[in-house]
mmCIF file of C-alpha atoms in Angstrom:
data_model
loop_
_atom_site.group_PDB
_atom_site.id
_atom_site.type_symbol
_atom_site.label_atom_id
_atom_site.label_comp_id
_atom_site.label_asym_id
_atom_site.label_seq_id
_atom_site.Cartn_x
_atom_site.Cartn_y
_atom_site.Cartn_z
ATOM 1 C CA UNK U 1 151.147 18.735 135.521
ATOM 2 C CA UNK U 2 148.398 17.152 137.006
ATOM 3 C CA UNK U 3 144.414 17.947 136.165
ATOM 4 C CA UNK U 4 142.156 18.419 139.248
ATOM 5 C CA UNK U 5 139.074 15.919 139.163
ATOM 6 C CA UNK U 6 135.733 18.456 138.301
ATOM 7 C CA UNK U 7 133.292 16.292 140.357
ATOM 8 C CA UNK U 8 133.133 17.379 143.890
ATOM 9 C CA UNK U 9 134.379 14.867 146.860
ATOM 10 C CA UNK U 10 132.677 12.779 148.740
ATOM 11 C CA UNK U 11 130.949 13.917 151.739
ATOM 12 C CA UNK U 12 130.156 11.204 154.472
ATOM 13 C CA UNK U 13 127.932 11.793 157.816
ATOM 14 C CA UNK U 14 130.307 12.314 161.242
ATOM 15 C CA UNK U 15 131.676 8.602 162.552
ATOM 16 C CA UNK U 16 131.875 7.452 158.931
ATOM 17 C CA UNK U 17 128.287 6.443 159.752
ATOM 18 C CA UNK U 18 126.103 5.925 155.557
ATOM 19 C CA UNK U 19 123.161 7.904 155.682
ATOM 20 C CA UNK U 20 119.942 6.063 155.468
ATOM 21 C CA UNK U 21 116.333 7.149 154.536
ATOM 22 C CA UNK U 22 113.130 6.395 155.752
ATOM 23 C CA UNK U 23 110.978 4.243 153.267
ATOM 24 C CA UNK U 24 108.020 5.879 152.390
ATOM 25 C CA UNK U 25 104.249 4.169 153.273
ATOM 26 C CA UNK U 26 102.503 3.091 150.758
ATOM 27 C CA UNK U 27 98.751 1.899 150.104
ATOM 28 C CA UNK U 28 99.901 -1.589 151.136
ATOM 29 C CA UNK U 29 100.844 -0.569 154.358
ATOM 30 C CA UNK U 30 97.619 1.348 154.970
ATOM 31 C CA UNK U 31 95.836 -2.063 153.875
ATOM 32 C CA UNK U 32 97.698 -4.099 156.162
ATOM 33 C CA UNK U 33 97.248 -1.433 158.818
ATOM 34 C CA UNK U 34 93.447 -0.941 158.614
ATOM 35 C CA UNK U 35 92.990 -4.779 158.416
ATOM 36 C CA UNK U 36 95.144 -5.528 161.496
ATOM 37 C CA UNK U 37 92.568 -2.694 163.129
ATOM 38 C CA UNK U 38 89.755 -4.552 161.660
ATOM 39 C CA UNK U 39 90.422 -7.496 163.435
ATOM 40 C CA UNK U 40 91.226 -5.908 166.421
ATOM 41 C CA UNK U 41 87.460 -4.337 166.629
ATOM 42 C CA UNK U 42 86.011 -7.806 165.454
ATOM 43 C CA UNK U 43 87.236 -9.116 168.431
ATOM 44 C CA UNK U 44 85.653 -6.321 170.986
ATOM 45 C CA UNK U 45 82.495 -7.062 168.826
ATOM 46 C CA UNK U 46 82.240 -10.757 168.685
ATOM 47 C CA UNK U 47 80.714 -10.904 172.476
ATOM 48 C CA UNK U 48 78.184 -8.371 171.898
ATOM 49 C CA UNK U 49 77.027 -9.320 168.227
ATOM 50 C CA UNK U 50 77.291 -13.412 169.671
ATOM 51 C CA UNK U 51 74.689 -12.250 172.387
ATOM 52 C CA UNK U 52 72.783 -10.383 169.807
ATOM 53 C CA UNK U 53 72.142 -13.249 167.502
ATOM 54 C CA UNK U 54 71.499 -15.467 169.923
ATOM 55 C CA UNK U 55 69.451 -13.358 172.703
ATOM 56 C CA UNK U 56 67.537 -11.144 170.199
ATOM 57 C CA UNK U 57 67.640 -11.755 166.664
ATOM 58 C CA UNK U 58 66.853 -15.944 166.694
ATOM 59 C CA UNK U 59 64.598 -15.074 169.489
ATOM 60 C CA UNK U 60 62.625 -12.643 166.980
ATOM 61 C CA UNK U 61 62.814 -14.632 164.375
ATOM 62 C CA UNK U 62 61.606 -18.057 166.137
ATOM 63 C CA UNK U 63 58.778 -15.877 167.697
ATOM 64 C CA UNK U 64 57.783 -15.209 163.940
ATOM 65 C CA UNK U 65 57.490 -18.790 162.797
ATOM 66 C CA UNK U 66 55.682 -19.581 165.968
ATOM 67 C CA UNK U 67 53.059 -16.862 165.544
ATOM 68 C CA UNK U 68 52.160 -19.164 162.227
ATOM 69 C CA UNK U 69 51.870 -22.530 164.195
ATOM 70 C CA UNK U 70 49.731 -23.901 166.982
ATOM 71 C CA UNK U 71 52.520 -25.100 169.976
ATOM 72 C CA UNK U 72 52.064 -25.987 173.152
ATOM 73 C CA UNK U 73 55.415 -27.506 174.598
ATOM 74 C CA UNK U 74 54.098 -30.857 174.505
ATOM 75 C CA UNK U 75 53.599 -31.548 170.619
ATOM 76 C CA UNK U 76 55.584 -30.313 167.832
ATOM 77 C CA UNK U 77 54.680 -27.383 166.010
ATOM 78 C CA UNK U 78 51.776 -27.383 163.709
ATOM 79 C CA UNK U 79 51.168 -25.105 161.006
ATOM 80 C CA UNK U 80 48.244 -23.202 161.146
ATOM 81 C CA UNK U 81 48.953 -19.572 158.898
ATOM 82 C CA UNK U 82 46.768 -16.545 159.346
ATOM 83 C CA UNK U 83 44.216 -18.408 162.538
ATOM 84 C CA UNK U 84 46.625 -16.623 165.716
ATOM 85 C CA UNK U 85 45.832 -13.512 163.655
ATOM 86 C CA UNK U 86 42.113 -13.659 162.813
ATOM 87 C CA UNK U 87 41.860 -15.048 166.901
ATOM 88 C CA UNK U 88 43.672 -11.593 167.594
ATOM 89 C CA UNK U 89 41.576 -9.671 165.629
ATOM 90 C CA UNK U 90 38.597 -11.096 167.078
ATOM 91 C CA UNK U 91 39.711 -11.227 171.199
ATOM 92 C CA UNK U 92 38.116 -8.099 172.800
ATOM 93 C CA UNK U 93 40.574 -9.320 176.051
ATOM 94 C CA UNK U 94 43.412 -8.376 173.293
ATOM 95 C CA UNK U 95 42.123 -5.047 172.528
ATOM 96 C CA UNK U 96 41.097 -4.309 176.122
ATOM 97 C CA UNK U 97 44.843 -4.973 177.331
ATOM 98 C CA UNK U 98 45.899 -3.030 174.302
ATOM 99 C CA UNK U 99 43.336 -0.215 175.403
ATOM 100 C CA UNK U 100 44.669 -0.199 179.095
ATOM 101 C CA UNK U 101 48.420 -0.365 177.918
ATOM 102 C CA UNK U 102 47.864 2.728 176.022
ATOM 103 C CA UNK U 103 46.525 4.884 179.027
ATOM 104 C CA UNK U 104 49.083 3.496 181.225
ATOM 105 C CA UNK U 105 51.917 4.768 177.823
ATOM 106 C CA UNK U 106 50.068 8.327 178.021
ATOM 107 C CA UNK U 107 50.322 8.681 181.741
ATOM 108 C CA UNK U 108 53.742 7.687 182.707
ATOM 109 C CA UNK U 109 55.194 9.040 179.596
ATOM 110 C CA UNK U 110 53.379 12.862 179.883
ATOM 111 C CA UNK U 111 53.921 12.992 183.741
ATOM 112 C CA UNK U 112 57.622 11.504 183.460
ATOM 113 C CA UNK U 113 58.779 13.730 180.589
ATOM 114 C CA UNK U 114 57.558 16.988 182.600
ATOM 115 C CA UNK U 115 58.791 15.642 185.648
ATOM 116 C CA UNK U 116 61.850 14.901 184.028
ATOM 117 C CA UNK U 117 62.396 18.179 182.076
ATOM 118 C CA UNK U 118 61.704 20.179 184.991
ATOM 119 C CA UNK U 119 64.133 18.648 187.140
ATOM 120 C CA UNK U 120 66.859 18.470 184.608
ATOM 121 C CA UNK U 121 66.693 22.340 184.179
ATOM 122 C CA UNK U 122 66.565 22.813 187.719
ATOM 123 C CA UNK U 123 69.615 20.517 187.778
ATOM 124 C CA UNK U 124 71.277 22.939 185.098
ATOM 125 C CA UNK U 125 70.156 26.422 186.141
ATOM 126 C CA UNK U 126 70.651 25.944 189.915
ATOM 127 C CA UNK U 127 73.194 23.617 190.844
ATOM 128 C CA UNK U 128 75.522 20.946 189.490
ATOM 129 C CA UNK U 129 75.894 19.214 192.698
ATOM 130 C CA UNK U 130 77.032 15.427 192.058
ATOM 131 C CA UNK U 131 75.447 14.592 195.534
ATOM 132 C CA UNK U 132 72.091 15.665 193.858
ATOM 133 C CA UNK U 133 72.571 14.100 190.173
ATOM 134 C CA UNK U 134 73.289 11.166 192.361
ATOM 135 C CA UNK U 135 70.235 11.416 194.970
ATOM 136 C CA UNK U 136 67.875 12.106 191.834
ATOM 137 C CA UNK U 137 69.217 8.767 189.977
ATOM 138 C CA UNK U 138 68.902 6.316 193.292
ATOM 139 C CA UNK U 139 65.250 5.115 192.851
ATOM 140 C CA UNK U 140 66.740 3.675 189.588
ATOM 141 C CA UNK U 141 69.133 1.944 191.094
ATOM 142 C CA UNK U 142 66.283 -0.241 192.453
ATOM 143 C CA UNK U 143 64.672 -3.255 190.377
ATOM 144 C CA UNK U 144 60.872 -3.064 189.282
ATOM 145 C CA UNK U 145 60.235 -5.651 191.144
ATOM 146 C CA UNK U 146 61.924 -4.693 194.515
ATOM 147 C CA UNK U 147 60.314 -0.828 194.087
ATOM 148 C CA UNK U 148 56.485 -2.563 193.002
ATOM 149 C CA UNK U 149 57.020 -4.715 196.221
ATOM 150 C CA UNK U 150 58.083 -1.392 198.258
ATOM 151 C CA UNK U 151 54.875 0.340 197.291
ATOM 152 C CA UNK U 152 52.590 -2.212 197.448
ATOM 153 C CA UNK U 153 53.459 -2.789 200.921
ATOM 154 C CA UNK U 154 53.119 1.548 201.353
ATOM 155 C CA UNK U 155 49.943 1.828 199.390
ATOM 156 C CA UNK U 156 47.938 -0.961 201.237
ATOM 157 C CA UNK U 157 44.844 -0.146 201.901
ATOM 158 C CA UNK U 158 44.813 -1.038 205.510
ATOM 159 C CA UNK U 159 48.260 -1.587 206.801
ATOM 160 C CA UNK U 160 50.324 1.140 204.211
ATOM 161 C CA UNK U 161 51.934 4.187 205.980
ATOM 162 C CA UNK U 162 50.484 6.153 202.773
ATOM 163 C CA UNK U 163 46.817 5.355 203.840
ATOM 164 C CA UNK U 164 47.618 5.792 207.698
ATOM 165 C CA UNK U 165 48.908 9.037 206.464
ATOM 166 C CA UNK U 166 46.083 9.483 204.599
ATOM 167 C CA UNK U 167 43.339 8.376 207.679
ATOM 168 C CA UNK U 168 45.770 10.512 210.235
ATOM 169 C CA UNK U 169 44.683 13.688 208.170
ATOM 170 C CA UNK U 170 41.011 12.787 208.069
ATOM 171 C CA UNK U 171 40.483 11.743 204.670
ATOM 172 C CA UNK U 172 39.243 8.218 203.780
ATOM 173 C CA UNK U 173 41.365 4.808 203.230
ATOM 174 C CA UNK U 174 42.140 4.909 198.880
ATOM 175 C CA UNK U 175 42.418 1.312 197.129
ATOM 176 C CA UNK U 176 45.300 2.498 195.105
ATOM 177 C CA UNK U 177 46.001 -0.680 193.694
ATOM 178 C CA UNK U 178 42.475 -2.646 194.728
ATOM 179 C CA UNK U 179 40.369 -0.162 192.738
ATOM 180 C CA UNK U 180 39.422 -0.277 188.606
ATOM 181 C CA UNK U 181 40.046 3.502 188.663
ATOM 182 C CA UNK U 182 43.170 4.233 190.637
ATOM 183 C CA UNK U 183 45.052 0.875 189.612
ATOM 184 C CA UNK U 184 46.582 1.624 185.866
ATOM 185 C CA UNK U 185 47.557 5.485 187.368
ATOM 186 C CA UNK U 186 49.156 4.685 190.639
ATOM 187 C CA UNK U 187 51.299 1.445 188.897
ATOM 188 C CA UNK U 188 52.189 4.767 186.106
ATOM 189 C CA UNK U 189 53.530 6.639 189.357
ATOM 190 C CA UNK U 190 55.254 4.222 190.527
ATOM 191 C CA UNK U 191 57.042 3.490 187.851
ATOM 192 C CA UNK U 192 57.525 7.674 187.278
ATOM 193 C CA UNK U 193 59.178 7.567 190.707
ATOM 194 C CA UNK U 194 61.489 4.965 189.881
ATOM 195 C CA UNK U 195 62.844 5.820 186.041
ATOM 196 C CA UNK U 196 62.062 9.684 186.641
ATOM 197 C CA UNK U 197 66.070 10.485 187.921
ATOM 198 C CA UNK U 198 67.299 8.775 184.845
ATOM 199 C CA UNK U 199 65.485 10.134 182.665
ATOM 200 C CA UNK U 200 66.397 13.142 183.852
ATOM 201 C CA UNK U 201 69.998 12.580 183.924
ATOM 202 C CA UNK U 202 70.060 11.935 179.887
ATOM 203 C CA UNK U 203 68.045 15.540 179.224
ATOM 204 C CA UNK U 204 70.657 16.692 181.669
ATOM 205 C CA UNK U 205 73.112 15.416 179.630
ATOM 206 C CA UNK U 206 71.482 17.011 176.773
ATOM 207 C CA UNK U 207 71.231 20.694 178.378
ATOM 208 C CA UNK U 208 74.962 20.950 179.259
ATOM 209 C CA UNK U 209 75.930 20.838 175.077
ATOM 210 C CA UNK U 210 73.835 24.071 174.918
ATOM 211 C CA UNK U 211 76.414 27.117 175.054
ATOM 212 C CA UNK U 212 75.858 29.165 177.651
ATOM 213 C CA UNK U 213 76.252 32.213 175.334
ATOM 214 C CA UNK U 214 73.391 31.735 173.679
ATOM 215 C CA UNK U 215 71.745 32.462 177.630
ATOM 216 C CA UNK U 216 74.121 35.041 178.306
ATOM 217 C CA UNK U 217 73.078 36.939 174.886
ATOM 218 C CA UNK U 218 69.480 35.999 175.856
ATOM 219 C CA UNK U 219 69.515 37.930 179.160
ATOM 220 C CA UNK U 220 71.563 40.927 177.750
ATOM 221 C CA UNK U 221 68.226 41.360 175.659
ATOM 222 C CA UNK U 222 66.411 41.170 178.668
ATOM 223 C CA UNK U 223 64.577 37.931 177.957
ATOM 224 C CA UNK U 224 63.220 36.403 180.730
ATOM 225 C CA UNK U 225 63.923 32.951 182.243
ATOM 226 C CA UNK U 226 60.531 31.270 180.802
ATOM 227 C CA UNK U 227 60.853 33.087 177.186
ATOM 228 C CA UNK U 228 64.999 31.616 177.265
ATOM 229 C CA UNK U 229 63.392 28.167 178.204
ATOM 230 C CA UNK U 230 61.312 28.098 174.707
ATOM 231 C CA UNK U 231 63.209 29.786 172.768
ATOM 232 C CA UNK U 232 66.329 28.417 173.533
ATOM 233 C CA UNK U 233 66.705 25.319 175.953
ATOM 234 C CA UNK U 234 63.242 23.447 174.173
ATOM 235 C CA UNK U 235 64.513 23.562 170.223
ATOM 236 C CA UNK U 236 67.936 23.165 171.198
ATOM 237 C CA UNK U 237 67.261 19.983 173.669
ATOM 238 C CA UNK U 238 64.429 18.718 170.768
ATOM 239 C CA UNK U 239 66.672 15.676 169.493
ATOM 240 C CA UNK U 240 68.368 14.538 172.740
ATOM 241 C CA UNK U 241 64.236 14.819 173.937
ATOM 242 C CA UNK U 242 63.014 13.138 170.894
ATOM 243 C CA UNK U 243 65.451 10.055 171.514
ATOM 244 C CA UNK U 244 64.487 9.875 175.397
ATOM 245 C CA UNK U 245 60.728 9.762 174.100
ATOM 246 C CA UNK U 246 61.656 7.051 171.759
ATOM 247 C CA UNK U 247 63.507 5.107 174.695
ATOM 248 C CA UNK U 248 60.543 5.555 177.328
ATOM 249 C CA UNK U 249 57.361 4.998 174.910
ATOM 250 C CA UNK U 250 59.374 1.638 174.155
ATOM 251 C CA UNK U 251 59.502 0.630 177.882
ATOM 252 C CA UNK U 252 56.188 1.914 178.684
ATOM 253 C CA UNK U 253 54.725 -0.561 176.008
ATOM 254 C CA UNK U 254 56.912 -3.607 177.399
ATOM 255 C CA UNK U 255 55.949 -2.905 181.432
ATOM 256 C CA UNK U 256 55.255 -5.958 183.276
ATOM 257 C CA UNK U 257 57.133 -6.861 186.184
ATOM 258 C CA UNK U 258 55.393 -4.099 188.189
ATOM 259 C CA UNK U 259 51.627 -5.415 187.047
ATOM 260 C CA UNK U 260 52.533 -8.744 188.195
ATOM 261 C CA UNK U 261 54.197 -8.025 191.726
ATOM 262 C CA UNK U 262 51.378 -5.675 192.409
ATOM 263 C CA UNK U 263 48.023 -6.548 190.811
ATOM 264 C CA UNK U 264 48.566 -9.314 188.452
ATOM 265 C CA UNK U 265 46.417 -7.873 186.206
ATOM 266 C CA UNK U 266 43.608 -7.341 188.544
ATOM 267 C CA UNK U 267 41.289 -5.453 189.558
ATOM 268 C CA UNK U 268 38.834 -6.839 186.738
ATOM 269 C CA UNK U 269 41.247 -6.817 184.102
ATOM 270 C CA UNK U 270 41.685 -3.484 184.911
ATOM 271 C CA UNK U 271 45.357 -3.614 185.225
ATOM 272 C CA UNK U 272 45.830 -6.220 182.494
ATOM 273 C CA UNK U 273 48.314 -5.050 180.252
ATOM 274 C CA UNK U 274 49.053 -6.158 176.499
ATOM 275 C CA UNK U 275 52.821 -7.925 178.182
ATOM 276 C CA UNK U 276 51.314 -9.406 180.653
ATOM 277 C CA UNK U 277 48.166 -10.920 178.922
ATOM 278 C CA UNK U 278 50.975 -12.335 176.451
ATOM 279 C CA UNK U 279 52.865 -13.972 179.312
ATOM 280 C CA UNK U 280 49.515 -15.193 180.659
ATOM 281 C CA UNK U 281 48.904 -17.089 177.010
ATOM 282 C CA UNK U 282 52.202 -18.675 176.960
ATOM 283 C CA UNK U 283 53.138 -19.769 180.282
ATOM 284 C CA UNK U 284 49.527 -19.479 182.199
ATOM 285 C CA UNK U 285 48.032 -21.458 178.936
ATOM 286 C CA UNK U 286 50.659 -22.972 177.389
ATOM 287 C CA UNK U 287 49.825 -21.116 173.601
ATOM 288 C CA UNK U 288 52.325 -20.226 172.365
ATOM 289 C CA UNK U 289 51.844 -19.643 168.879
ATOM 290 C CA UNK U 290 48.739 -17.186 170.129
ATOM 291 C CA UNK U 291 51.421 -15.697 172.647
ATOM 292 C CA UNK U 292 53.676 -15.570 169.696
ATOM 293 C CA UNK U 293 51.170 -13.777 167.371
ATOM 294 C CA UNK U 294 50.259 -10.798 170.134
ATOM 295 C CA UNK U 295 53.944 -9.812 170.554
ATOM 296 C CA UNK U 296 54.645 -9.589 166.715
ATOM 297 C CA UNK U 297 51.422 -7.112 166.499
ATOM 298 C CA UNK U 298 52.972 -5.559 169.632
ATOM 299 C CA UNK U 299 56.731 -5.736 167.504
ATOM 300 C CA UNK U 300 54.813 -3.892 164.454
ATOM 301 C CA UNK U 301 53.318 -1.612 166.782
ATOM 302 C CA UNK U 302 55.925 -0.456 168.654
ATOM 303 C CA UNK U 303 58.199 -0.138 165.015
ATOM 304 C CA UNK U 304 55.655 1.923 163.457
ATOM 305 C CA UNK U 305 55.264 4.146 166.236
ATOM 306 C CA UNK U 306 59.376 4.715 166.974
ATOM 307 C CA UNK U 307 59.766 5.694 163.019
ATOM 308 C CA UNK U 308 56.423 8.233 163.338
ATOM 309 C CA UNK U 309 58.310 9.716 166.185
ATOM 310 C CA UNK U 310 61.602 10.013 164.722
ATOM 311 C CA UNK U 311 60.159 12.344 161.817
ATOM 312 C CA UNK U 312 57.679 14.037 163.232
ATOM 313 C CA UNK U 313 60.431 14.644 166.120
ATOM 314 C CA UNK U 314 63.138 14.660 163.868
ATOM 315 C CA UNK U 315 65.463 13.542 165.990
ATOM 316 C CA UNK U 316 68.531 13.097 163.756
ATOM 317 C CA UNK U 317 68.532 16.485 163.168
ATOM 318 C CA UNK U 318 69.802 19.416 165.683
ATOM 319 C CA UNK U 319 69.540 23.260 165.635
ATOM 320 C CA UNK U 320 72.978 24.060 166.752
ATOM 321 C CA UNK U 321 75.105 25.629 164.488
#
């Protein structure tokens, strides 16, 4: 008598093929994959990093070094220590230029921020037409030099169309860019005209992130548009508005090209902003050491203002839950 085996017969997949199982992933596989992603990221970052090192970091370090030297391009740099900084502190033109720059920044930031916020709210509340956004952004597509030249012709005291219109209305012609009182406000408003559309679109993007449910709930409670603006829009827009203010303040302190093509620092140094004075010291009088010292001072001022703005406005925090 034959005794049957107790072990079950082996089962093979259809077609006689042997069953295969996928190999489980190991930590080494993840490390290798991450290493490959890191190399690919390094390839894409390399051009920007190279540009940062060559055109930003190295000139900054070189400028800091030159600020402690006497250098005029014709002879080797001579170390003078803090002499340039002592001269800067005792230079009345430097302080006048800083005062003029601050006046420009206050006018430019004040008018531009209010106008950009109003345009952004109108775009968000009344219309979302892409054509209107393009029209608002059009002046920003023009370079500062071209914008300055166009407004120089428009506001010319004798032949400018702006003064022609003022004269036709029976008023006296206004020397917008030739009078000490009018020059800085005029330059500030020229730059407001050019940059307000770009600033408005940045704020418009921030407004898009605010949920519409909040406005609908406020309307149900009987809130007016003005009350919703102050209670909903402004608090929730604060982080974006803070970043925009930091960017515009830094850009305003670096105003140069509009002044260069319209007034060249005049009349009577009324528009001699700090950047223009630095440029004149370096390339007009070849005092590169002294110009570098003023540039370092401007860097310190902008860094302090940026840190102060960031903390006061709580730019890194949002009220959106």
